[in-house]
């Protein structure tokens, strides 16, 4: 500890000596901890420019939402400190916004963006109490309600800012914040496991595991590592809320359905597993990775709905089987974002392309559909039938809801996983039109992705290293892409669905990769066994929208072709009507495809639309006729955010077009409200 001149010692009371000791102890430990389990894939850190549909979504989110945020509104609650209980979570907004603003500034670095972040951090640190506390709760209510949850987001915001700028003042303040939490819980004999909201078994407080481990990674302060391990150890023991223990690790390893794990609060539970991923990196304990993978795979089996999200009323709900039903508050945007962040963790740790497949499905569907067309707002919940409804501000003084603050974090994560790095290799995960540059094996590699994917199926990647060299370029072959054409400099290459095509060769400027993924329309049957079907094209879920499919007195069936003229011996002479083609059971087990014809008369704010042949069957074998209906991408469906713009994904068989669209679903999304929510004006 540093020496203090005697003539000044009398000026320091015991309070400030204690703070000085904490600060000096913290600085002494300021050495990065070794990662015992390094990522197999690391995020891209070179230049990236994503274009097209996703690029536009990102640009509008940065310009109209993230960088338009009034930082004073999210900081004021930290200055006045008036919050007390479970109704108060203004404590989360600054950290959520800052983490998304850091992602925005990293992707689009401008002096204006950098200045805004610097101001927001400086103003927040002015609210830090002498004991290190940065929060919104009154002194007598500290550690109550959402307080620890809010401290988590403060830590995540400060850490992300430090990672971007290397401003040590942010990391030092984060250290003081965490030191105070550890000291106070110790002094008051409070376990984090027993802290927070009893209704959700304290999951919100326990999710602080992630930034605790991140602080250890950046400082090497063993106290943080021990605190993290102590938290997880307590998960296995009986506690205040969970009489048999939270047992997140054990239940993850068992692949227990998420609805049966602790309190089934989806967002907070996944946040805890993000922390488990970080703990695996620093501990090397394989059970943590096994638990995270088991939990995520159980989400895929039991909860992840067709558009890449889950939950109903913010809770796990056996959503895989329930998704064809009318759900009251389905697929919270916070759940979508956190699911994507967990998939990103697992992609980094395992290098398994499955998690990139999942990121892509969530990005193009659940996440993109939740954002308003101009990027200034988000929906709280995203239905599979009915209407899109914008989120209402949960705290009028701040002007935000949890999902409006959280949505950009999922969207702006995209450049981190679009192109990633391995050992002497680059991995291409996203095929949107884009430009990337990354250092690989000593060469500055520029990749130019020329495509209109997933609208069109041709993807051309121009490979331009600044010097010829041997390295690997790996391209994701999605699991749904069964029939593929893949060439390098016009030479065919063999590829396997659900894996990476790894091409190791002597690359030079002008080399070219061309990939044609399988974008046939796939018919999916309801996992519950209900007589309903849906259509996907590549990673994109299709839906009917009442701007292009009007209600009418007919019933239609979605069926794979070919249809034939079977049983014609029963038909009158000259009969030309279609009847069903009976398939054997073996064929029934295979993926069924449907022809998709591009629709040219779509509304301007619809990204992609296709005509699809349905079958009208007025009588058993006779007078069957083809009827063309238009289906558009899920993100565009209902994107007027109006009570008059209705859509649906899962199609009953038969679909009676008079009752195709469910009306007034905003009333069950926001029960008790007298007026339909609207996007707030700035």
XYZ file of C-alpha atoms in Angstrom:
682
model
C 0.000 0.000 0.000
C 1.291 3.506 -0.853
C 2.982 5.591 1.868
C 1.070 8.683 3.117
C 3.010 11.779 4.206
C 2.570 12.293 8.001
C 1.763 15.996 7.754
C -1.337 15.188 5.723
C -2.490 12.236 7.777
C -4.414 14.377 10.236
C -6.517 15.692 7.366
C -7.853 12.247 6.562
C -10.519 10.741 8.747
C -10.978 6.998 9.038
C -13.657 7.001 6.330
C -11.334 8.324 3.649
C -8.413 6.180 4.799
C -10.664 3.171 4.298
C -11.580 4.301 0.808
C -7.945 4.944 -0.009
C -7.061 1.460 1.156
C -9.747 -0.048 -1.068
C -8.553 1.982 -4.032
C -4.892 1.071 -3.521
C -5.747 -2.593 -3.017
C -7.763 -2.505 -6.213
C -4.963 -0.872 -8.219
C -2.450 -3.398 -6.923
C -4.596 -6.165 -8.455
C -4.938 -4.381 -11.796
C -3.439 -7.151 -13.922
C -5.435 -9.156 -16.411
C -6.314 -12.669 -15.257
C -5.346 -15.560 -17.513
C -8.154 -17.231 -19.435
C -7.827 -20.965 -18.894
C -10.286 -21.688 -21.719
C -9.795 -19.413 -24.680
C -12.490 -18.915 -27.276
C -12.295 -21.089 -30.376
C -13.758 -18.157 -32.296
C -13.124 -14.553 -31.336
C -15.223 -11.566 -32.409
C -14.220 -9.661 -35.464
C -12.250 -6.566 -34.512
C -11.393 -5.117 -37.887
C -13.400 -2.798 -40.102
C -16.912 -3.885 -41.000
C -19.668 -2.301 -43.021
C -22.897 -4.267 -43.230
C -25.304 -3.216 -45.957
C -28.758 -4.170 -47.167
C -31.703 -4.950 -44.911
C -29.668 -5.602 -41.749
C -27.299 -2.723 -42.427
C -30.258 -0.368 -42.728
C -31.743 -1.701 -39.487
C -28.462 -1.069 -37.692
C -28.038 2.401 -39.151
C -31.510 3.558 -38.163
C -31.126 2.057 -34.696
C -27.863 3.923 -34.146
C -29.061 7.234 -35.567
C -32.671 7.310 -34.380
C -32.566 5.371 -31.100
C -29.171 4.855 -29.487
C -27.427 8.116 -30.264
C -30.634 10.108 -29.929
C -31.005 9.004 -26.309
C -30.972 11.873 -23.819
C -28.224 10.680 -21.475
C -29.383 13.019 -18.713
C -32.687 11.139 -18.480
C -31.005 7.802 -17.797
C -28.496 9.374 -15.370
C -30.881 11.477 -13.273
C -32.253 8.490 -11.261
C -28.681 7.804 -10.091
C -28.361 11.364 -8.850
C -31.677 11.590 -6.982
C -31.692 8.006 -5.616
C -35.408 7.671 -4.855
C -36.097 4.030 -5.773
C -37.173 1.569 -3.091
C -38.814 -1.686 -4.234
C -39.714 -4.180 -6.954
C -41.559 -1.534 -9.021
C -38.319 0.399 -9.482
C -35.798 -0.611 -12.125
C -34.627 2.699 -13.558
C -31.276 1.381 -12.348
C -30.969 -0.789 -15.475
C -31.412 1.823 -18.181
C -28.009 3.512 -18.153
C -26.114 0.235 -18.410
C -28.328 -1.178 -21.141
C -28.047 2.012 -23.131
C -24.286 2.329 -22.586
C -23.570 -1.230 -23.727
C -25.553 -0.636 -26.921
C -23.910 2.788 -27.404
C -20.466 1.194 -27.079
C -21.418 -1.355 -29.737
C -22.684 1.489 -31.921
C -19.518 3.550 -31.452
C -17.323 0.510 -32.076
C -19.120 -0.156 -35.352
C -19.529 3.480 -36.382
C -16.759 5.463 -34.651
C -17.344 9.193 -34.915
C -16.188 12.061 -32.714
C -19.829 12.796 -31.893
C -20.422 9.226 -30.729
C -17.235 9.150 -28.693
C -18.020 12.492 -27.046
C -21.515 11.343 -26.137
C -20.215 8.218 -24.441
C -17.521 10.153 -22.583
C -20.088 12.648 -21.268
C -22.444 9.877 -20.187
C -19.719 8.063 -18.240
C -18.395 11.260 -16.665
C -21.863 12.318 -15.538
C -22.626 8.890 -14.113
C -19.392 8.773 -12.123
C -20.317 12.109 -10.544
C -23.206 10.254 -8.860
C -20.934 7.642 -7.267
C -21.103 7.765 -3.477
C -17.966 7.929 -1.364
C -18.427 4.271 -0.446
C -18.438 3.296 -4.137
C -22.192 2.853 -4.670
C -23.597 3.726 -8.085
C -27.323 3.101 -8.027
C -30.789 4.554 -7.885
C -31.995 3.165 -4.542
C -32.282 5.130 -1.306
C -29.693 4.387 1.366
C -32.135 2.423 3.513
C -33.331 0.395 0.504
C -29.972 -0.661 -0.899
C -29.885 -4.365 -1.813
C -33.695 -4.373 -2.064
C -35.832 -5.035 -5.164
C -33.897 -4.620 -8.405
C -30.894 -2.857 -6.844
C -28.312 -5.601 -7.472
C -29.737 -6.114 -10.967
C -29.173 -2.416 -11.625
C -25.644 -2.579 -10.256
C -25.028 -5.403 -12.736
C -25.928 -3.157 -15.636
C -23.804 -0.302 -14.284
C -20.846 -2.688 -14.175
C -21.534 -3.983 -17.690
C -21.750 -0.428 -19.010
C -18.524 0.695 -17.350
C -16.661 -2.447 -18.402
C -17.797 -2.106 -22.026
C -16.714 1.546 -22.042
C -13.324 0.591 -20.609
C -12.909 -2.135 -23.236
C -13.592 0.410 -25.988
C -11.527 3.322 -24.678
C -9.103 1.857 -22.091
C -10.181 4.694 -19.798
C -8.989 3.382 -16.416
C -11.285 5.708 -14.490
C -14.255 3.650 -15.693
C -12.663 0.384 -14.568
C -11.583 1.871 -11.230
C -15.117 3.102 -10.556
C -16.492 -0.302 -11.491
C -14.034 -1.818 -9.011
C -15.223 0.476 -6.241
C -18.834 -0.413 -7.068
C -18.113 -4.130 -6.879
C -15.905 -3.799 -3.777
C -18.764 -2.042 -1.994
C -21.229 -4.774 -2.945
C -18.900 -7.488 -1.666
C -18.204 -5.582 1.537
C -21.865 -4.793 2.255
C -23.175 -8.282 1.586
C -20.426 -9.605 3.822
C -21.078 -7.096 6.599
C -24.819 -7.751 6.523
C -24.361 -11.507 6.041
C -26.450 -11.472 2.833
C -25.973 -14.093 0.141
C -26.593 -12.959 -3.415
C -28.475 -16.243 -3.784
C -30.964 -14.972 -1.205
C -31.195 -11.449 -2.614
C -33.685 -9.862 -4.978
C -37.240 -10.706 -5.895
C -38.737 -13.806 -4.314
C -41.207 -14.217 -7.212
C -38.289 -15.071 -9.519
C -36.107 -16.849 -6.935
C -33.592 -14.008 -6.935
C -32.466 -14.740 -10.517
C -32.141 -11.021 -11.233
C -29.542 -10.516 -8.502
C -27.702 -13.729 -9.336
C -27.186 -12.578 -12.917
C -24.517 -10.207 -11.570
C -22.227 -13.214 -11.974
C -21.333 -12.095 -15.511
C -19.788 -8.683 -14.688
C -18.164 -10.066 -11.535
C -16.210 -12.531 -13.686
C -15.537 -9.867 -16.323
C -14.001 -7.711 -13.600
C -11.746 -10.582 -12.592
C -10.724 -11.080 -16.223
C -9.704 -7.422 -16.510
C -8.097 -6.871 -13.110
C -6.832 -10.234 -11.914
C -8.264 -9.376 -8.495
C -8.730 -12.808 -6.892
C -11.448 -11.438 -4.614
C -13.792 -11.210 -7.597
C -13.074 -14.765 -8.679
C -13.738 -16.083 -5.181
C -16.969 -14.071 -4.951
C -18.160 -15.536 -8.290
C -17.318 -19.097 -7.296
C -19.016 -18.584 -3.933
C -22.209 -17.432 -5.664
C -22.320 -20.475 -7.918
C -21.543 -22.805 -5.027
C -24.528 -21.353 -3.157
C -26.779 -22.124 -6.135
C -26.440 -25.795 -5.168
C -27.449 -25.212 -1.547
C -30.882 -24.619 0.014
C -31.670 -20.929 0.059
C -34.197 -18.325 1.063
C -36.190 -18.590 -2.171
C -35.305 -22.005 -3.590
C -35.631 -24.503 -0.774
C -33.655 -27.122 -2.707
C -31.285 -24.587 -4.248
C -31.379 -22.894 -7.648
C -29.260 -25.721 -9.066
C -28.750 -23.914 -12.370
C -25.559 -25.786 -13.151
C -26.963 -29.214 -12.278
C -30.185 -28.628 -14.183
C -28.281 -27.290 -17.179
C -26.170 -30.445 -17.267
C -29.356 -32.537 -17.033
C -30.940 -30.531 -19.892
C -33.988 -30.060 -17.698
C -36.784 -28.185 -19.512
C -36.323 -24.499 -18.637
C -39.882 -24.266 -17.312
C -38.786 -26.650 -14.542
C -35.601 -24.754 -13.627
C -35.934 -22.376 -10.644
C -38.553 -19.687 -11.301
C -39.157 -19.769 -15.081
C -38.270 -16.081 -15.719
C -36.659 -16.440 -19.115
C -34.578 -13.272 -19.472
C -32.981 -13.363 -16.031
C -32.303 -17.107 -16.178
C -30.413 -16.824 -19.459
C -28.458 -13.894 -18.013
C -27.217 -16.213 -15.244
C -25.988 -18.682 -17.861
C -24.100 -15.886 -19.619
C -22.195 -15.575 -16.348
C -21.604 -19.331 -16.295
C -19.969 -19.043 -19.735
C -17.631 -16.354 -18.406
C -16.825 -18.445 -15.341
C -15.860 -21.342 -17.611
C -13.296 -19.131 -19.349
C -11.457 -18.236 -16.144
C -11.875 -21.495 -14.214
C -11.489 -24.073 -16.964
C -14.116 -26.189 -15.216
C -15.807 -28.220 -17.960
C -19.038 -28.619 -16.012
C -19.804 -24.952 -16.617
C -19.606 -25.303 -20.401
C -21.584 -28.546 -20.246
C -24.269 -26.778 -18.214
C -24.470 -23.788 -20.579
C -24.680 -26.016 -23.650
C -27.231 -28.302 -22.018
C -29.395 -25.375 -20.997
C -29.253 -23.770 -24.446
C -30.048 -27.064 -26.161
C -32.999 -27.514 -23.819
C -34.250 -24.078 -24.905
C -34.049 -25.280 -28.510
C -35.987 -28.427 -27.664
C -38.646 -26.878 -25.465
C -38.872 -23.105 -25.826
C -37.398 -21.506 -28.947
C -40.247 -20.621 -31.281
C -40.073 -20.559 -35.051
C -38.886 -16.923 -35.297
C -35.972 -17.347 -32.880
C -37.265 -16.239 -29.498
C -39.272 -17.569 -26.584
C -41.414 -16.870 -23.500
C -44.995 -15.917 -22.800
C -45.642 -13.186 -20.245
C -41.830 -13.127 -19.898
C -41.827 -16.743 -18.638
C -40.758 -20.035 -20.138
C -43.950 -21.664 -21.377
C -43.128 -24.840 -23.321
C -43.225 -22.446 -26.237
C -42.197 -24.949 -28.910
C -45.542 -26.710 -28.517
C -47.593 -23.675 -27.485
C -46.545 -21.354 -30.305
C -49.472 -22.154 -32.624
C -51.949 -20.938 -30.011
C -52.944 -17.350 -29.277
C -50.447 -16.193 -26.663
C -51.054 -13.220 -24.398
C -47.599 -11.626 -24.238
C -45.266 -13.710 -26.387
C -41.550 -13.373 -27.063
C -40.326 -10.469 -24.966
C -37.663 -8.500 -26.847
C -35.393 -8.742 -23.797
C -35.633 -12.527 -24.164
C -34.744 -12.318 -27.865
C -31.680 -10.185 -27.179
C -30.486 -12.341 -24.283
C -30.997 -15.570 -26.237
C -28.835 -14.086 -28.996
C -26.177 -13.064 -26.489
C -26.127 -16.593 -25.033
C -25.838 -18.101 -28.528
C -22.966 -15.692 -29.215
C -21.198 -16.896 -26.067
C -21.561 -20.523 -27.136
C -20.451 -19.769 -30.694
C -17.270 -18.228 -29.307
C -16.623 -21.059 -26.872
C -17.431 -24.047 -29.088
C -17.033 -22.926 -32.700
C -20.244 -24.844 -33.454
C -22.021 -23.311 -36.454
C -25.370 -24.280 -34.893
C -25.208 -21.206 -32.704
C -24.560 -18.980 -35.704
C -27.636 -20.532 -37.360
C -29.620 -19.552 -34.286
C -28.259 -16.002 -34.289
C -29.259 -15.611 -37.925
C -32.823 -16.844 -37.393
C -33.328 -14.533 -34.405
C -31.773 -11.584 -36.226
C -33.875 -11.799 -39.394
C -37.142 -12.603 -37.625
C -37.875 -11.969 -33.947
C -35.389 -9.137 -33.505
C -35.904 -7.355 -36.832
C -39.674 -7.646 -36.460
C -39.629 -6.025 -33.018
C -37.954 -2.853 -34.266
C -40.112 -0.099 -35.738
C -39.354 0.677 -39.402
C -37.486 3.916 -38.648
C -35.503 2.342 -35.819
C -36.580 4.742 -33.083
C -38.597 2.282 -30.981
C -39.230 -1.394 -30.228
C -42.113 -3.638 -29.336
C -42.185 -5.278 -25.929
C -43.761 -8.505 -27.200
C -43.807 -10.097 -30.664
C -46.785 -12.297 -31.603
C -47.017 -14.948 -34.274
C -50.551 -13.841 -35.107
C -52.460 -10.628 -34.608
C -50.872 -7.184 -34.640
C -47.597 -5.556 -33.696
C -47.842 -3.213 -30.734
C -45.116 -0.761 -29.689
C -43.827 -0.876 -26.139
C -45.117 1.666 -23.669
C -42.546 3.542 -21.556
C -42.414 1.806 -18.186
C -40.990 4.908 -16.507
C -42.298 8.129 -18.040
C -39.532 10.274 -16.538
C -36.884 8.198 -18.296
C -39.025 7.567 -21.378
C -37.933 3.960 -21.847
C -38.997 0.396 -21.327
C -36.660 -2.514 -20.680
C -37.123 -3.795 -24.239
C -36.611 -0.450 -25.953
C -33.310 -0.180 -24.091
C -32.364 -3.806 -24.776
C -33.313 -4.375 -28.416
C -30.369 -2.419 -29.865
C -27.948 -4.548 -27.836
C -28.989 -7.631 -29.823
C -29.008 -5.858 -33.174
C -25.667 -4.079 -32.753
C -24.005 -7.303 -31.635
C -24.177 -8.403 -35.293
C -20.718 -7.157 -36.419
C -19.125 -9.189 -33.610
C -20.328 -12.502 -35.040
C -20.816 -11.699 -38.730
C -17.137 -12.446 -39.351
C -15.041 -14.058 -36.613
C -11.451 -15.157 -36.217
C -9.916 -18.521 -35.423
C -6.312 -19.639 -35.473
C -4.903 -18.473 -38.818
C -8.489 -18.359 -40.078
C -11.548 -16.215 -40.574
C -15.112 -17.476 -40.276
C -17.938 -15.953 -42.295
C -21.289 -16.350 -40.517
C -23.470 -13.652 -42.083
C -24.093 -13.425 -45.808
C -25.705 -10.002 -45.950
C -23.936 -7.656 -48.378
C -20.944 -6.281 -46.508
C -17.297 -5.275 -46.449
C -14.881 -6.663 -43.856
C -11.193 -6.416 -43.111
C -9.357 -8.617 -40.619
C -5.735 -9.457 -39.867
C -5.094 -13.150 -40.468
C -1.706 -14.855 -40.406
C 0.047 -11.534 -40.850
C -2.031 -10.381 -43.806
C -4.700 -7.693 -43.916
C -7.561 -9.593 -45.501
C -10.421 -7.732 -47.132
C -13.625 -9.606 -47.843
C -16.307 -8.083 -50.018
C -19.615 -9.938 -49.731
C -21.695 -9.280 -52.849
C -25.216 -10.570 -52.414
C -28.867 -9.796 -51.958
C -29.120 -12.710 -49.522
C -31.535 -13.931 -48.282
C -33.713 -12.430 -51.017
C -31.487 -13.928 -53.717
C -29.495 -17.131 -53.448
C -26.183 -16.129 -55.032
C -23.449 -15.080 -52.602
C -20.133 -13.939 -54.049
C -17.195 -13.234 -51.746
C -14.216 -11.395 -53.227
C -11.052 -12.334 -51.334
C -8.372 -9.641 -51.280
C -5.395 -10.096 -48.929
C -2.767 -7.348 -49.080
C -0.162 -10.086 -49.568
C -0.559 -13.683 -50.775
C -0.472 -16.290 -48.039
C -1.740 -19.566 -46.672
C -4.673 -19.348 -44.283
C -8.201 -20.696 -43.863
C -11.489 -19.098 -44.810
C -14.435 -20.934 -43.260
C -17.980 -20.348 -44.443
C -21.075 -21.368 -42.515
C -23.258 -23.886 -44.326
C -26.635 -23.592 -42.549
C -28.244 -26.791 -41.322
C -31.371 -26.038 -43.366
C -29.360 -25.669 -46.600
C -29.544 -29.199 -48.028
C -28.818 -28.643 -51.725
C -25.787 -26.373 -52.146
C -23.432 -25.185 -54.837
C -20.073 -23.942 -53.576
C -17.101 -22.940 -55.726
C -13.660 -21.438 -55.196
C -12.350 -19.802 -58.366
C -15.031 -21.714 -60.315
C -13.949 -25.106 -58.913
C -16.668 -27.072 -57.132
C -16.197 -27.816 -53.449
C -18.018 -30.401 -51.332
C -19.840 -28.936 -48.311
C -21.837 -30.382 -45.410
C -25.025 -28.746 -44.044
C -24.740 -27.717 -40.412
C -20.986 -27.153 -40.456
C -18.264 -24.839 -41.714
C -16.759 -25.279 -45.164
C -13.088 -24.699 -44.301
C -10.949 -23.791 -47.298
C -7.217 -23.745 -46.571
C -5.123 -22.650 -49.512
C -2.665 -20.073 -50.787
C -4.995 -17.091 -51.092
C -4.218 -14.147 -53.336
C -5.926 -10.971 -54.421
C -8.785 -11.635 -56.835
C -9.732 -15.058 -55.516
C -13.465 -15.615 -55.487
C -15.852 -17.798 -53.494
C -19.397 -18.341 -54.762
C -22.064 -20.000 -52.623
C -25.624 -20.821 -53.624
C -27.549 -21.800 -50.440
C -30.783 -23.752 -50.614
C -33.541 -21.131 -50.461
C -36.452 -23.365 -51.393
C -39.607 -22.758 -49.397
C -39.789 -25.323 -46.585
C -43.078 -26.427 -45.042
C -42.886 -26.897 -41.285
C -45.543 -28.801 -39.378
C -46.558 -27.669 -35.891
C -44.300 -29.377 -33.297
C -47.334 -29.940 -31.093
C -48.999 -32.093 -33.716
C -51.731 -29.490 -34.227
C -53.018 -29.339 -37.815
C -51.072 -26.170 -38.603
C -48.217 -25.383 -40.966
C -45.732 -22.589 -41.574
C -43.267 -21.690 -44.318
C -39.590 -20.766 -44.052
C -37.260 -19.647 -46.815
C -33.688 -20.048 -45.692
C -33.488 -18.330 -42.278
C -36.604 -16.242 -42.932
C -40.050 -17.115 -41.603
C -42.929 -16.175 -43.914
C -46.367 -14.907 -42.877
C -49.626 -13.813 -44.442
C -50.434 -10.123 -44.019
C -53.855 -8.570 -44.573
C -52.400 -5.890 -46.840
C -51.799 -8.659 -49.405
C -54.169 -11.452 -48.302
C -57.724 -10.256 -47.818
C -60.417 -12.055 -45.867
C -62.738 -14.045 -48.127
C -65.194 -16.913 -48.074
C -62.861 -19.749 -48.919
C -60.810 -22.411 -47.196
C -57.319 -23.266 -48.434
C -54.734 -25.937 -47.733
C -50.966 -25.510 -47.746
C -49.668 -28.655 -49.411
C -46.417 -29.680 -51.059
C -46.495 -30.343 -54.766
C -46.755 -32.320 -56.917
C -50.499 -32.540 -57.027
C -51.848 -34.998 -59.562
C -55.038 -36.170 -61.229
C -55.405 -39.370 -59.205
C -58.756 -41.148 -58.932
C -59.729 -39.799 -62.336
C -61.767 -42.950 -62.878
C -64.200 -41.434 -60.347
C -64.392 -38.110 -62.169
C -66.724 -37.066 -64.977
C -65.410 -36.995 -68.520
C -63.209 -33.979 -69.119
C -62.526 -33.408 -65.388
C -59.301 -31.431 -64.876
C -59.435 -30.622 -61.160
C -56.563 -31.414 -58.803
C -56.747 -33.978 -56.039
C -54.282 -34.925 -53.341
C -51.271 -37.013 -54.163
C -50.991 -39.690 -51.463
C -47.401 -40.125 -50.278
C -45.859 -43.118 -48.584
C -44.832 -42.827 -44.935
C -41.114 -42.665 -45.754
C -41.617 -39.548 -47.851
C -43.731 -38.008 -45.122
C -40.678 -37.979 -42.876
C -38.694 -35.852 -45.320
C -38.696 -32.067 -45.558
C -41.484 -30.844 -47.807
C -40.961 -27.898 -50.112
C -43.281 -25.403 -51.738
C -42.678 -23.174 -54.760
C -42.208 -19.475 -53.995
C -42.734 -16.989 -56.826
C -41.467 -13.416 -56.171
C -44.391 -11.003 -55.807
C -43.818 -7.699 -57.547
C -46.718 -5.645 -56.186
C -45.763 -5.719 -52.526
C -46.090 -2.571 -50.390
C -42.997 -0.390 -50.307
C -42.285 -1.157 -46.650
C -42.315 -4.929 -47.183
C -38.841 -6.411 -47.647
C -39.680 -9.626 -49.508
C -42.899 -11.279 -50.648
C -43.779 -14.411 -52.605
C -46.825 -15.969 -54.192
C -47.515 -19.422 -52.810
C -49.862 -21.995 -54.300
C -52.570 -23.188 -51.897
C -55.251 -25.729 -52.716
C -59.015 -25.146 -52.534
C -60.917 -28.399 -51.876
C -64.664 -27.762 -52.026
C -65.367 -31.504 -52.161
C -63.448 -34.691 -51.410
C -62.039 -35.581 -54.857
C -63.686 -33.057 -57.154
C -63.223 -29.465 -58.311
C -59.933 -28.894 -56.515
C -58.387 -25.604 -57.618
C -55.161 -23.759 -57.087
C -55.305 -20.445 -55.229
C -52.299 -18.142 -55.002
C -51.723 -16.315 -51.712
C -48.958 -13.851 -50.939
C -46.602 -14.459 -48.021
C -44.033 -11.915 -46.809
C -41.111 -12.050 -44.421
C -42.046 -12.072 -40.716
C -40.136 -8.870 -39.964
C -42.253 -6.956 -42.506
C -45.542 -8.582 -41.519
C -47.631 -6.136 -39.520
C -44.882 -3.530 -39.633
C -47.320 -0.635 -39.754
C -47.750 -1.289 -36.002
C -51.432 -0.595 -36.517
C -54.611 -2.262 -35.296
C -55.608 -2.480 -38.964
C -52.455 -4.305 -40.097
C -52.852 -7.963 -39.132
C -50.737 -11.035 -39.860
C -50.198 -14.655 -38.927
C -47.403 -17.244 -39.222
C -48.939 -20.619 -38.329
C -51.686 -21.549 -40.777
C -54.494 -23.920 -39.679
C -55.255 -26.701 -42.125
C -57.565 -25.793 -43.672
C -57.137 -22.027 -43.331
C -60.549 -20.356 -43.487
C -59.731 -16.977 -45.009
C -62.811 -15.321 -43.523
C -61.219 -15.759 -40.084
C -57.554 -15.759 -41.065
C -56.564 -12.790 -38.920
C -57.001 -12.376 -35.191
C -58.130 -8.872 -34.247
C -57.558 -6.585 -31.256
C -54.714 -8.629 -29.794
C -53.303 -5.420 -28.294
C -55.984 -5.749 -25.620
C -54.518 -8.993 -24.316
C -50.944 -7.788 -24.793
C -51.647 -4.765 -22.615
C -54.586 -5.815 -20.425
C -56.299 -2.975 -18.611
C -55.194 -0.225 -20.982
C -58.033 1.819 -22.421
C -56.160 3.014 -25.500
C -53.851 1.213 -27.882
C -50.166 2.027 -27.234
C -48.408 4.215 -29.783
C -44.767 5.013 -30.415
C -43.888 8.031 -28.247
C -42.958 11.236 -30.025
C -39.463 12.572 -29.331
